[in-house]
XYZ file of C-alpha atoms in Angstrom:
731
model
C -63.626 13.843 3.525
C -63.741 11.497 0.440
C -65.508 8.523 1.395
C -63.187 5.408 0.584
C -64.718 2.795 -2.262
C -62.575 0.016 -4.623
C -62.486 2.519 -7.326
C -60.735 4.685 -5.503
C -58.513 2.577 -3.845
C -57.924 1.340 -7.828
C -56.631 4.913 -8.637
C -54.039 5.020 -5.362
C -52.486 1.557 -7.392
C -54.243 -1.220 -5.357
C -56.058 -3.840 -6.852
C -59.541 -4.782 -6.090
C -58.457 -8.087 -3.904
C -55.822 -5.950 -2.071
C -58.461 -3.523 -1.158
C -60.547 -6.048 0.235
C -57.948 -7.186 2.401
C -57.708 -3.641 3.861
C -61.180 -4.013 4.802
C -60.801 -7.176 6.265
C -57.918 -6.811 8.189
C -59.230 -3.249 9.739
C -62.478 -4.912 10.116
C -63.909 -1.423 8.423
C -63.732 0.730 5.454
C -60.495 2.682 5.783
C -60.706 6.428 5.680
C -58.672 8.598 3.138
C -55.374 9.046 4.881
C -55.269 5.459 5.892
C -56.029 4.331 2.676
C -52.877 6.180 1.662
C -50.750 4.638 3.915
C -51.722 1.330 2.942
C -51.374 2.312 -0.767
C -48.171 3.682 -0.010
C -46.634 0.748 2.421
C -48.691 -1.894 0.353
C -47.058 -0.541 -3.642
C -44.625 -2.660 -5.178
C -41.618 0.270 -4.535
C -41.715 -0.258 -0.367
C -42.924 -3.716 0.150
C -41.082 -5.742 -2.496
C -44.363 -7.905 -2.746
C -43.378 -9.573 -5.729
C -39.529 -9.585 -5.474
C -39.196 -10.519 -1.673
C -39.781 -14.510 -2.073
C -36.748 -14.648 -4.655
C -34.541 -12.153 -2.715
C -34.129 -14.443 0.305
C -32.108 -16.545 -2.066
C -29.399 -13.913 -2.626
C -25.758 -14.969 -1.012
C -25.548 -11.882 1.743
C -23.526 -12.919 4.221
C -19.463 -13.075 4.157
C -16.507 -12.380 7.039
C -16.355 -8.692 5.813
C -20.150 -7.862 6.107
C -21.570 -5.982 9.116
C -24.936 -5.371 7.374
C -26.536 -7.109 5.049
C -29.937 -5.910 3.163
C -32.810 -5.027 5.214
C -31.028 -1.301 6.021
C -30.736 1.679 4.703
C -27.667 -0.031 3.234
C -24.847 -2.208 3.472
C -22.041 -2.236 5.614
C -18.566 -4.121 4.848
C -15.471 -4.323 7.261
C -12.567 -3.001 5.880
C -10.483 -3.299 8.800
C -8.655 -1.055 11.528
C -12.353 0.001 12.591
C -13.304 1.973 9.432
C -16.256 0.368 7.591
C -17.454 1.353 4.020
C -21.591 2.263 3.888
C -23.177 1.376 0.709
C -26.204 1.050 -1.505
C -27.365 1.707 -5.319
C -30.656 2.643 -6.199
C -33.025 3.367 -8.899
C -34.712 6.465 -9.652
C -36.077 5.439 -13.037
C -39.643 6.708 -13.454
C -39.138 10.741 -12.052
C -36.225 10.452 -14.485
C -38.126 10.316 -17.458
C -41.233 12.362 -16.477
C -38.416 15.535 -15.399
C -34.832 14.375 -15.764
C -33.379 16.803 -13.997
C -35.377 16.750 -11.000
C -35.423 12.699 -11.149
C -31.602 12.198 -11.244
C -30.494 14.916 -8.546
C -32.902 13.665 -5.922
C -32.115 10.096 -7.068
C -28.481 11.117 -5.948
C -29.991 13.376 -3.061
C -31.655 10.177 -1.825
C -29.238 7.597 -1.877
C -26.651 9.543 -0.063
C -29.213 10.362 2.693
C -29.064 6.415 2.688
C -25.616 6.131 3.461
C -25.121 9.043 5.917
C -28.597 8.271 7.729
C -25.985 5.004 9.367
C -23.484 7.706 10.437
C -21.251 7.480 7.204
C -19.943 10.430 5.625
C -20.010 10.258 1.939
C -16.765 9.667 0.074
C -17.859 8.633 -3.868
C -20.626 8.604 -6.002
C -21.500 6.466 -9.071
C -24.381 5.768 -11.104
C -25.677 3.682 -14.009
C -27.753 5.144 -16.741
C -29.256 4.125 -19.697
C -31.205 5.254 -21.757
C -33.082 4.887 -25.131
C -31.766 4.999 -29.216
C -30.113 7.715 -30.147
C -31.782 8.267 -32.737
C -34.725 8.579 -30.730
C -36.720 12.094 -30.269
C -36.366 11.930 -26.849
C -32.922 10.154 -25.866
C -30.872 13.503 -25.999
C -32.634 15.540 -24.065
C -32.820 13.530 -21.522
C -29.293 12.381 -21.272
C -28.661 15.917 -21.587
C -31.105 15.952 -18.250
C -29.921 13.465 -16.379
C -26.388 14.240 -16.709
C -26.670 17.582 -15.569
C -29.042 16.563 -12.655
C -26.540 14.240 -11.307
C -23.344 16.652 -11.386
C -26.050 19.636 -10.071
C -26.609 17.599 -7.026
C -23.179 15.695 -6.467
C -20.954 18.272 -7.249
C -23.003 21.360 -4.864
C -22.835 18.705 -1.676
C -19.066 17.815 -2.079
C -18.740 14.499 -3.251
C -16.870 13.119 -6.065
C -18.246 11.167 -8.533
C -15.716 8.539 -9.541
C -17.299 5.923 -11.651
C -20.538 4.727 -13.746
C -21.700 3.446 -16.662
C -24.331 4.517 -19.522
C -25.372 2.927 -22.160
C -28.117 3.115 -25.080
C -30.663 0.927 -26.418
C -34.140 1.026 -28.537
C -35.559 -0.705 -25.010
C -35.440 2.105 -23.207
C -37.093 4.545 -25.407
C -40.079 4.796 -23.113
C -38.465 4.274 -19.810
C -35.240 5.489 -19.165
C -33.138 3.509 -16.097
C -31.293 6.306 -13.819
C -29.317 4.537 -10.805
C -27.918 6.218 -8.268
C -24.777 4.424 -6.097
C -23.036 6.166 -2.884
C -20.145 5.036 -0.739
C -19.713 6.730 2.660
C -16.998 5.515 5.365
C -18.145 5.129 9.355
C -16.164 4.024 12.132
C -17.734 0.753 12.820
C -18.066 1.402 16.281
C -20.311 4.098 15.595
C -23.496 2.691 12.575
C -26.514 4.012 13.417
C -29.591 1.888 12.428
C -33.129 2.342 12.021
C -34.726 -0.018 14.254
C -36.640 2.087 17.062
C -36.415 1.065 21.081
C -38.456 2.543 24.086
C -41.689 3.715 24.946
C -42.248 7.470 24.973
C -39.181 8.240 23.156
C -39.702 11.491 21.697
C -39.703 11.363 17.635
C -38.172 14.237 15.997
C -38.671 15.724 12.455
C -35.672 17.519 10.942
C -34.264 19.122 7.213
C -36.661 20.627 5.406
C -40.093 21.787 5.614
C -43.014 19.601 4.110
C -44.886 20.485 0.367
C -47.099 19.005 -1.713
C -44.079 17.694 -4.232
C -43.781 13.932 -4.622
C -46.967 12.928 -3.479
C -47.431 9.475 -4.575
C -44.298 9.003 -5.874
C -43.346 5.721 -4.436
C -47.008 4.478 -5.979
C -45.784 6.376 -9.573
C -42.722 4.312 -9.107
C -44.918 0.961 -9.645
C -46.703 1.603 -12.412
C -46.735 1.470 -15.970
C -46.468 4.633 -18.008
C -49.222 5.567 -20.521
C -49.730 8.275 -23.113
C -50.574 10.641 -19.909
C -47.192 10.473 -18.504
C -46.745 14.497 -18.784
C -49.752 14.554 -16.120
C -47.412 12.805 -13.466
C -44.610 15.798 -12.869
C -46.047 16.733 -9.914
C -45.027 13.539 -8.163
C -41.229 13.883 -8.878
C -39.708 15.286 -6.354
C -37.366 18.517 -5.928
C -34.067 18.492 -4.533
C -32.151 20.998 -2.989
C -28.241 19.528 -2.686
C -27.379 23.136 -0.435
C -29.892 22.366 2.655
C -28.771 18.097 2.169
C -25.142 19.621 3.163
C -26.654 21.095 6.241
C -28.784 18.241 6.894
C -25.562 16.079 6.349
C -23.460 17.827 8.535
C -26.207 18.141 11.236
C -26.803 15.000 11.242
C -23.660 13.529 11.955
C -22.818 16.053 14.146
C -25.531 15.003 16.553
C -24.284 11.275 15.881
C -20.959 12.053 17.917
C -23.498 13.009 20.976
C -24.749 9.489 21.808
C -28.656 10.697 21.743
C -29.914 8.931 18.963
C -31.862 5.581 19.081
C -33.113 5.082 15.620
C -32.623 7.249 12.391
C -34.123 7.061 8.642
C -34.406 8.879 5.825
C -37.286 10.112 4.772
C -37.555 8.891 1.132
C -40.520 7.092 -0.496
C -43.416 7.556 0.753
C -41.956 10.578 2.872
C -43.049 10.386 6.690
C -45.096 7.459 6.172
C -42.558 4.679 5.072
C -40.158 5.841 7.934
C -42.210 6.131 10.781
C -43.911 2.818 10.029
C -40.484 1.062 9.297
C -38.807 2.551 12.463
C -41.545 1.446 14.857
C -42.285 -1.967 13.320
C -38.589 -3.132 13.019
C -38.976 -2.040 16.895
C -41.791 -4.318 17.329
C -43.099 -0.896 18.657
C -46.015 1.473 18.188
C -45.912 5.051 16.891
C -48.035 8.363 17.879
C -47.633 11.299 15.570
C -49.502 14.943 15.929
C -49.317 16.307 12.470
C -49.808 19.906 13.252
C -46.231 19.551 14.564
C -45.075 19.020 11.126
C -43.044 21.602 9.612
C -44.867 22.628 6.344
C -44.167 24.942 3.999
C -47.372 25.041 1.891
C -50.812 26.349 3.483
C -53.695 24.012 4.466
C -52.089 20.821 3.895
C -53.979 17.884 4.514
C -52.645 14.640 6.532
C -53.086 12.811 3.360
C -50.568 15.212 1.897
C -48.665 15.493 4.865
C -48.369 11.678 5.382
C -47.258 11.019 1.357
C -44.983 13.899 0.890
C -42.026 12.906 -0.931
C -40.271 16.585 -0.261
C -36.428 16.448 -0.163
C -33.580 16.627 2.783
C -35.934 15.586 6.113
C -35.209 13.184 8.412
C -36.860 11.209 11.426
C -34.673 10.615 14.436
C -36.006 8.567 17.381
C -33.916 10.311 20.211
C -33.148 9.539 23.966
C -35.544 11.366 26.442
C -34.194 14.742 27.479
C -31.698 14.755 24.447
C -34.477 17.126 22.404
C -32.715 20.542 23.650
C -29.668 19.736 22.347
C -30.734 18.281 19.273
C -32.611 21.484 18.241
C -29.578 23.884 19.329
C -27.264 21.964 16.572
C -30.191 21.817 13.620
C -30.906 25.255 14.026
C -27.395 25.936 14.060
C -27.394 24.650 10.751
C -30.594 26.807 9.758
C -32.756 23.642 9.543
C -36.266 22.803 10.985
C -36.169 20.681 14.084
C -39.765 19.983 15.399
C -40.932 17.096 17.878
C -43.968 15.616 15.973
C -44.415 12.400 18.089
C -43.891 9.796 20.312
C -43.115 5.897 20.350
C -45.868 3.587 22.237
C -46.788 -0.159 23.057
C -49.515 0.114 21.237
C -47.710 -1.360 17.717
C -49.844 1.016 16.171
C -49.755 3.810 13.909
C -51.709 6.866 15.028
C -52.252 9.389 13.642
C -53.778 12.991 14.667
C -54.436 16.420 13.524
C -55.997 19.340 14.780
C -57.431 17.402 17.755
C -58.802 14.710 15.993
C -57.606 11.256 15.863
C -57.511 10.039 11.758
C -55.599 7.197 11.375
C -55.014 4.503 13.392
C -53.668 1.057 11.937
C -51.911 -1.633 13.387
C -48.260 -1.922 12.077
C -48.295 -5.323 11.507
C -50.555 -4.914 8.828
C -49.243 -2.514 6.657
C -45.367 -4.707 7.530
C -45.863 -8.078 7.829
C -49.625 -8.562 6.598
C -48.309 -6.664 3.466
C -49.070 -8.680 -0.369
C -46.325 -11.237 -0.368
C -46.759 -12.519 -4.235
C -45.666 -15.818 -5.647
C -46.025 -14.809 -9.194
C -46.111 -17.586 -12.193
C -42.721 -17.169 -14.364
C -41.316 -18.490 -17.533
C -37.914 -20.021 -17.754
C -35.831 -18.670 -20.556
C -34.492 -21.066 -23.144
C -30.745 -21.068 -23.780
C -30.357 -19.608 -27.768
C -29.396 -22.109 -30.528
C -25.650 -21.190 -30.853
C -25.033 -19.180 -34.358
C -23.199 -20.893 -36.847
C -20.726 -18.516 -38.625
C -18.815 -19.110 -41.369
C -15.831 -18.638 -42.877
C -16.856 -16.723 -45.757
C -19.322 -14.524 -43.780
C -15.776 -12.506 -42.835
C -13.853 -12.729 -46.253
C -15.056 -9.410 -47.085
C -14.152 -7.869 -43.876
C -11.286 -5.202 -43.427
C -10.122 -5.056 -39.670
C -9.433 -1.630 -39.749
C -12.922 -0.776 -40.951
C -14.453 -3.335 -38.402
C -12.237 -1.816 -35.268
C -13.677 1.791 -36.375
C -17.045 0.943 -36.780
C -17.572 -1.074 -33.055
C -15.089 1.428 -31.574
C -17.652 4.194 -32.690
C -20.589 2.013 -30.906
C -22.660 4.177 -28.416
C -22.046 1.344 -26.406
C -18.421 1.538 -26.672
C -17.718 5.017 -27.414
C -16.239 7.200 -25.011
C -18.406 8.901 -22.284
C -15.701 11.496 -21.525
C -18.657 13.948 -22.170
C -20.827 12.515 -18.980
C -18.005 12.243 -16.579
C -16.675 16.177 -17.442
C -19.664 17.207 -16.203
C -18.924 15.744 -12.958
C -16.675 16.890 -10.354
C -14.415 13.681 -9.530
C -11.817 15.266 -7.865
C -13.622 17.071 -4.714
C -12.163 15.923 -1.081
C -8.806 15.425 -2.587
C -8.993 11.444 -1.932
C -9.617 10.177 -5.786
C -6.617 8.326 -7.205
C -8.352 6.432 -10.183
C -10.917 8.910 -12.262
C -13.652 7.790 -13.804
C -12.682 6.195 -17.394
C -10.869 3.053 -16.344
C -11.913 -0.151 -14.892
C -13.370 1.101 -11.566
C -12.855 4.308 -10.009
C -10.490 4.437 -6.838
C -10.605 6.885 -3.176
C -7.932 6.439 -0.826
C -9.369 6.458 2.940
C -7.743 10.034 4.355
C -4.671 9.382 6.187
C -3.658 5.670 5.828
C -2.566 3.400 3.377
C -5.858 2.014 2.110
C -8.055 2.755 -0.711
C -11.856 1.786 -1.258
C -12.326 0.618 -5.380
C -15.760 0.523 -6.631
C -17.445 -0.099 -10.316
C -20.936 -0.646 -11.476
C -21.925 -2.779 -14.549
C -24.264 -3.908 -16.564
C -25.494 -6.288 -18.968
C -28.997 -6.272 -20.549
C -27.981 -7.953 -23.843
C -26.454 -10.971 -22.063
C -29.336 -10.748 -19.133
C -32.370 -10.364 -22.273
C -30.634 -13.249 -24.331
C -30.501 -15.786 -21.667
C -31.573 -14.081 -18.101
C -29.459 -16.726 -15.645
C -26.269 -16.571 -17.734
C -26.090 -12.486 -17.938
C -26.810 -12.954 -14.211
C -23.744 -14.101 -13.642
C -21.837 -12.510 -15.808
C -22.497 -8.925 -14.345
C -21.303 -10.421 -11.075
C -18.069 -11.877 -12.824
C -17.607 -8.050 -14.550
C -17.574 -6.471 -11.327
C -15.449 -8.645 -9.901
C -12.968 -8.741 -12.611
C -12.959 -4.580 -12.602
C -11.763 -4.613 -9.589
C -9.102 -7.066 -9.284
C -7.635 -4.963 -12.661
C -6.949 -1.756 -10.496
C -5.362 -4.020 -7.747
C -8.691 -4.741 -5.343
C -9.536 -7.594 -3.626
C -13.246 -7.763 -4.028
C -15.626 -7.634 -0.909
C -19.374 -7.257 -1.554
C -22.185 -5.849 -3.812
C -24.694 -4.119 -4.055
C -27.887 -4.310 -6.630
C -30.408 -2.404 -8.542
C -32.617 -4.857 -10.177
C -34.551 -2.945 -13.411
C -37.243 -4.764 -15.017
C -40.486 -4.386 -16.754
C -44.120 -5.935 -15.330
C -44.042 -8.564 -12.856
C -47.113 -9.622 -13.730
C -46.312 -10.435 -16.850
C -44.635 -14.156 -17.077
C -41.652 -13.656 -19.355
C -40.811 -10.397 -17.447
C -41.102 -12.189 -13.748
C -38.929 -15.534 -15.325
C -36.094 -12.827 -16.196
C -36.071 -11.305 -13.108
C -36.386 -14.712 -10.791
C -33.421 -16.101 -13.102
C -31.234 -12.865 -13.032
C -31.635 -12.905 -9.207
C -30.509 -16.898 -9.631
C -27.286 -16.143 -11.566
C -26.315 -13.109 -9.166
C -26.780 -15.799 -6.147
C -24.457 -18.349 -8.216
C -21.581 -16.086 -8.670
C -21.906 -14.122 -5.700
C -21.821 -17.374 -3.473
C -18.684 -18.697 -5.609
C -16.818 -15.765 -5.586
C -17.518 -14.824 -1.621
C -18.759 -11.827 -3.255
C -22.078 -11.200 -0.839
C -25.013 -8.880 -1.762
C -25.444 -6.395 0.998
C -28.089 -3.759 -0.212
C -29.849 -3.345 -3.235
C -33.261 -1.947 -4.588
C -36.006 -3.408 -6.909
C -37.309 -1.323 -9.712
C -40.314 -2.901 -11.512
C -42.670 -2.101 -14.035
C -40.399 -0.240 -16.375
C -42.078 -0.014 -19.001
C -44.431 2.403 -21.248
C -47.504 1.659 -23.261
C -46.992 -2.286 -22.631
C -43.389 -2.245 -24.002
C -41.192 -3.154 -21.018
C -37.169 -2.479 -20.965
C -34.878 -5.290 -21.398
C -33.708 -7.125 -17.690
C -30.927 -4.600 -16.790
C -29.765 -5.662 -12.871
C -27.002 -3.184 -12.229
C -24.087 -4.326 -9.904
C -22.191 -2.083 -7.548
C -19.113 -4.062 -6.784
C -16.971 -2.753 -4.083
C -13.015 -3.755 -3.041
C -10.394 -2.727 -0.695
C -6.770 -2.412 -1.443
C -4.522 -2.448 1.574
C -1.909 -0.270 0.334
C -2.786 2.325 -2.694
C 1.175 1.842 -3.486
C -0.372 -1.627 -5.511
C -2.752 -0.040 -7.174
C -2.842 -0.358 -10.803
C -4.301 0.826 -14.254
C -5.311 0.214 -17.637
C -3.031 2.332 -19.704
C -0.189 1.406 -21.166
C 3.574 2.225 -19.894
C 6.714 1.206 -22.130
C 7.439 0.271 -25.470
C 8.969 -2.765 -25.231
C 6.426 -4.139 -22.601
C 4.922 -7.670 -23.373
C 0.421 -7.998 -23.526
C -0.453 -11.354 -22.297
C -3.937 -12.863 -22.794
C -4.963 -14.245 -19.909
C -7.963 -16.999 -19.932
C -9.034 -18.909 -22.696
C -9.708 -16.881 -25.935
C -12.827 -19.704 -27.952
C -14.130 -17.118 -30.130
C -17.808 -16.460 -28.802
C -19.417 -14.252 -31.184
C -23.124 -14.791 -30.213
C -24.640 -11.860 -28.636
C -21.369 -9.449 -29.107
C -21.120 -6.125 -30.078
C -18.825 -7.326 -33.568
C -21.926 -9.701 -34.205
C -24.333 -6.762 -33.852
C -22.928 -3.826 -35.236
C -21.290 -6.089 -38.468
C -23.605 -9.043 -38.941
C -26.916 -6.990 -37.690
C -26.822 -10.446 -35.745
C -28.965 -10.141 -32.441
C -29.546 -13.752 -31.962
C -27.569 -16.804 -29.844
C -26.551 -17.594 -26.421
C -24.291 -15.155 -24.703
C -21.057 -16.648 -23.360
C -20.577 -19.419 -21.045
C -19.817 -18.441 -17.691
C -16.925 -20.713 -15.836
C -16.895 -19.292 -12.224
C -14.184 -21.515 -11.537
C -11.717 -19.799 -14.070
C -13.337 -16.339 -13.125
C -12.049 -16.899 -9.631
C -8.831 -18.701 -10.408
C -7.692 -16.147 -13.067
C -9.097 -12.880 -10.998
C -6.859 -14.534 -8.189
C -3.900 -15.325 -10.026
C -4.125 -11.310 -11.333
C -4.322 -9.791 -7.838
C -0.807 -12.130 -6.971
C 1.249 -10.892 -9.630
C -0.660 -7.013 -8.574
C 0.670 -7.505 -5.367
C 3.919 -8.707 -6.267
C 4.623 -5.989 -8.382
C 5.171 -7.923 -11.408
C 2.687 -6.463 -13.649
C 2.968 -2.890 -15.321
C -1.102 -2.729 -16.573
C -3.831 -4.470 -16.266
C -7.374 -4.229 -18.232
C -10.241 -7.274 -18.002
C -11.607 -7.952 -21.789
C -15.643 -7.237 -22.132
C -17.397 -6.086 -24.616
C -15.965 -6.077 -27.965
C -13.243 -8.318 -26.867
C -9.700 -8.470 -27.110
C -9.382 -5.757 -29.770
C -11.697 -3.306 -28.032
C -10.187 -3.927 -24.802
C -6.720 -3.603 -26.096
C -7.316 0.011 -28.124
C -8.604 1.289 -24.750
C -4.876 0.037 -23.191
C -3.550 2.403 -26.354
C -5.890 5.165 -25.964
C -5.007 5.590 -21.789
C -1.410 5.502 -22.181
C -1.120 6.946 -25.862
C 1.043 3.662 -26.967
C 0.583 1.501 -29.852
C 1.184 -2.367 -29.848
C 1.980 -4.789 -32.666
C -0.154 -7.957 -32.448
C 0.766 -11.282 -32.902
C -1.349 -13.184 -35.686
C -3.403 -15.772 -33.615
C -1.712 -19.089 -32.860
C -4.785 -21.731 -32.725
C -8.207 -22.993 -33.877
C -10.212 -19.744 -34.407
C -10.384 -17.012 -37.355
C -8.907 -13.532 -36.720
C -11.939 -12.163 -36.167
C -13.763 -14.091 -33.825
C -10.228 -14.265 -31.715
C -10.169 -10.336 -31.606
C -13.863 -9.564 -31.046
C -14.962 -12.930 -29.054
C -16.649 -11.783 -25.777
C -15.033 -14.658 -24.103
C -15.234 -14.152 -20.168
C -13.103 -14.823 -17.449
C -9.583 -12.485 -19.578
C -7.479 -10.334 -18.832
C -4.509 -7.958 -20.809
C -1.759 -7.594 -18.681
C 1.220 -5.564 -19.550
C 4.658 -7.350 -18.588
C 7.992 -5.850 -18.714
C 10.640 -8.593 -20.320
C 12.558 -8.693 -17.532
C 9.801 -9.783 -15.015
C 7.975 -12.195 -17.720
C 9.479 -15.107 -16.560
C 8.133 -14.916 -13.130
C 4.704 -14.297 -14.669
C 4.724 -17.081 -16.349
C 6.262 -19.094 -13.242
C 3.055 -17.891 -11.127
C 0.579 -18.532 -14.018
C 1.503 -21.910 -14.714
C 1.859 -23.085 -11.202
C -2.082 -21.468 -10.737
C -2.940 -23.191 -14.043
C -3.591 -20.270 -15.684
C -4.189 -20.071 -19.462
C -2.342 -17.451 -20.521
C -0.767 -16.262 -24.864
C 1.600 -13.166 -26.141
C -0.876 -10.342 -27.585
C 1.983 -8.654 -28.943
C 4.305 -6.081 -27.204
C 3.856 -2.331 -26.705
C 5.330 0.073 -29.366
C 5.015 3.963 -30.498
C 1.493 5.316 -31.377
C 0.138 2.869 -33.737
C -1.492 -1.070 -33.639
C -0.007 -2.794 -35.998
C -1.624 -6.060 -37.275
C 0.929 -6.752 -39.741
C 2.736 -5.459 -42.178
C 0.396 -4.261 -44.549
C -2.048 -3.251 -41.785
C -2.310 -0.691 -38.723
C -4.105 2.301 -37.478
C -2.755 5.392 -35.917
C -3.844 5.990 -32.261
C -4.785 9.807 -33.872
C -7.631 7.324 -35.688
C -8.521 5.279 -32.831
C -8.849 8.674 -30.791
C -10.670 9.881 -33.643
C -13.377 5.963 -33.713
C -13.884 6.185 -30.378
C -13.502 9.662 -28.493
C -15.834 11.452 -30.729
C -19.102 10.120 -30.839
C -20.688 11.487 -27.802
C -19.437 15.242 -28.203
C -20.513 15.163 -31.379
C -23.787 13.691 -30.779
C -24.765 16.156 -28.150
C -23.451 18.965 -29.690
C -25.568 18.051 -33.649
């Protein structure tokens, strides 16, 4: 057996002082298996040692929250004993190393987190971020990730109903792949991971254990260097067909009242699942690794404990239920083995070949895991850019619009979602490409809306404001389809937390998320932190992804963004100040990347959103779309494209020039389509709620008309918006 020393500990991702602490806790030098267990449980991915201090400040409670952070996924109440289980999680490092399997196993892992709690998955979403389109690796990474997401989700039969795809040079050396799943469960039949009872059988089910994914969790807590290709063996290999069998078998067993606790073998595999189950229950656990089903010969305890082979679960059963459970899993052609028991020792004990190969007090792995209060640097609010009227004189509105519509982050992403099955199960009633995806709850009038959002540009410019903005963006997207926003899940993607600037970006983004979610009563119920997203000392822009979930009580009230009828009036809801700093317009037209992000007024966000909800529920509006990237003109262009209609634009009446008005990215705004006969009622409601609004124009046939001499056809819009990604992937 390898003799452990400080160098070996450092090779396992531990710091020298962490290794010293381990030796002090044990009062001895750990053996290699014990060191492996410590390295897995103490890495950033599992211990949250740099983030726990700040995550405690998140707003996590609410009237409809059944389970907040701390479990496999969050749970919210949607009425009638129905609950939605959901979570978003990163699989960034594996996807950069091996894009297909990295993305595929990210989808598989997040679905297991959901059905582990007794829920049947009903929808998937994703937030994927790539380097500059000109970078040599971007195209292949994009192709591999999209195929991996589609390959796994399509095979298991869960619709992908929404997502986000962006490009930025900061992801050249470290792409982001964040996967989200929603599941439906009876709120009286939710399963948790906390073990209970002494001498209860510990059951291994699913696929056999192999050598794939060893050190996967540690790799996810490390920066990349020139030897990145050498890390391919740490990427897990997924099998969606086995996952489907595992899903059905687990749900069948869950109906038998046999399960005390259940945990997915995700990051750090058998190590994390066994430690977490036992430590949550303040129990001990004893495992016999000779009983673990292995697909490779002569696997060592070290390899078995660290393997991240996919499609595996650990279950604590009631006594006497082993045969019943075994029959179910064998029926589904899955491995089943009793590999241990719960104890009162409060230790994890590992046996192999009739020898005790590891024994560690569980407190050392959980409560005594490192907790760092890292130094961090506050980001100053950048000075505002003073755009002058002469800057705009040589511009042509039509040319600017086409150029922005062709921007990779604005361009239509249909090439991506066309590769996902978004209609399987037959309950998808709003497909990708709108403000939010929507699935109905089968057999009811209810529907659930979900979206994923992030804004690295805003967060990089000013993390506190950017953190607020993405929560508000999620809120608006749900509002725009007629949903009541209920809760969010977050995937917090950042660089190296040991650098004060990166840590400051994290701290302030969390502060912004907390402030906005509390004000909007939009709590965080689950999530994930992904640090060390950097290569060769170059980190990503701070990219917190927010997955929002809302309820539509009657899906007949659902609304979409496509324009409906000629002659209808378009209203802008919310005040337009013409904020161009950090806008797509400033970057694309002026190559200006400085300045602050738009201000966030939480009162206006809430007030405007609630007013839109009232209008939708009273059936006073025909379509709705929130105004975000690109401003008013991009928002109305997308509504035109969706509905194959045009708009006759009014001239802005106040304050700012045409370009600031049409391309400014002021927040808390929506576009709504109103029929003439309902306009008075709409205006009355808006006035009653002190909502600023103005007429943008009215719906016409197939063009956007700025003036008598300036217009653009829908065909030209399509060419500008829908062709970029298809052409990019073909060329």
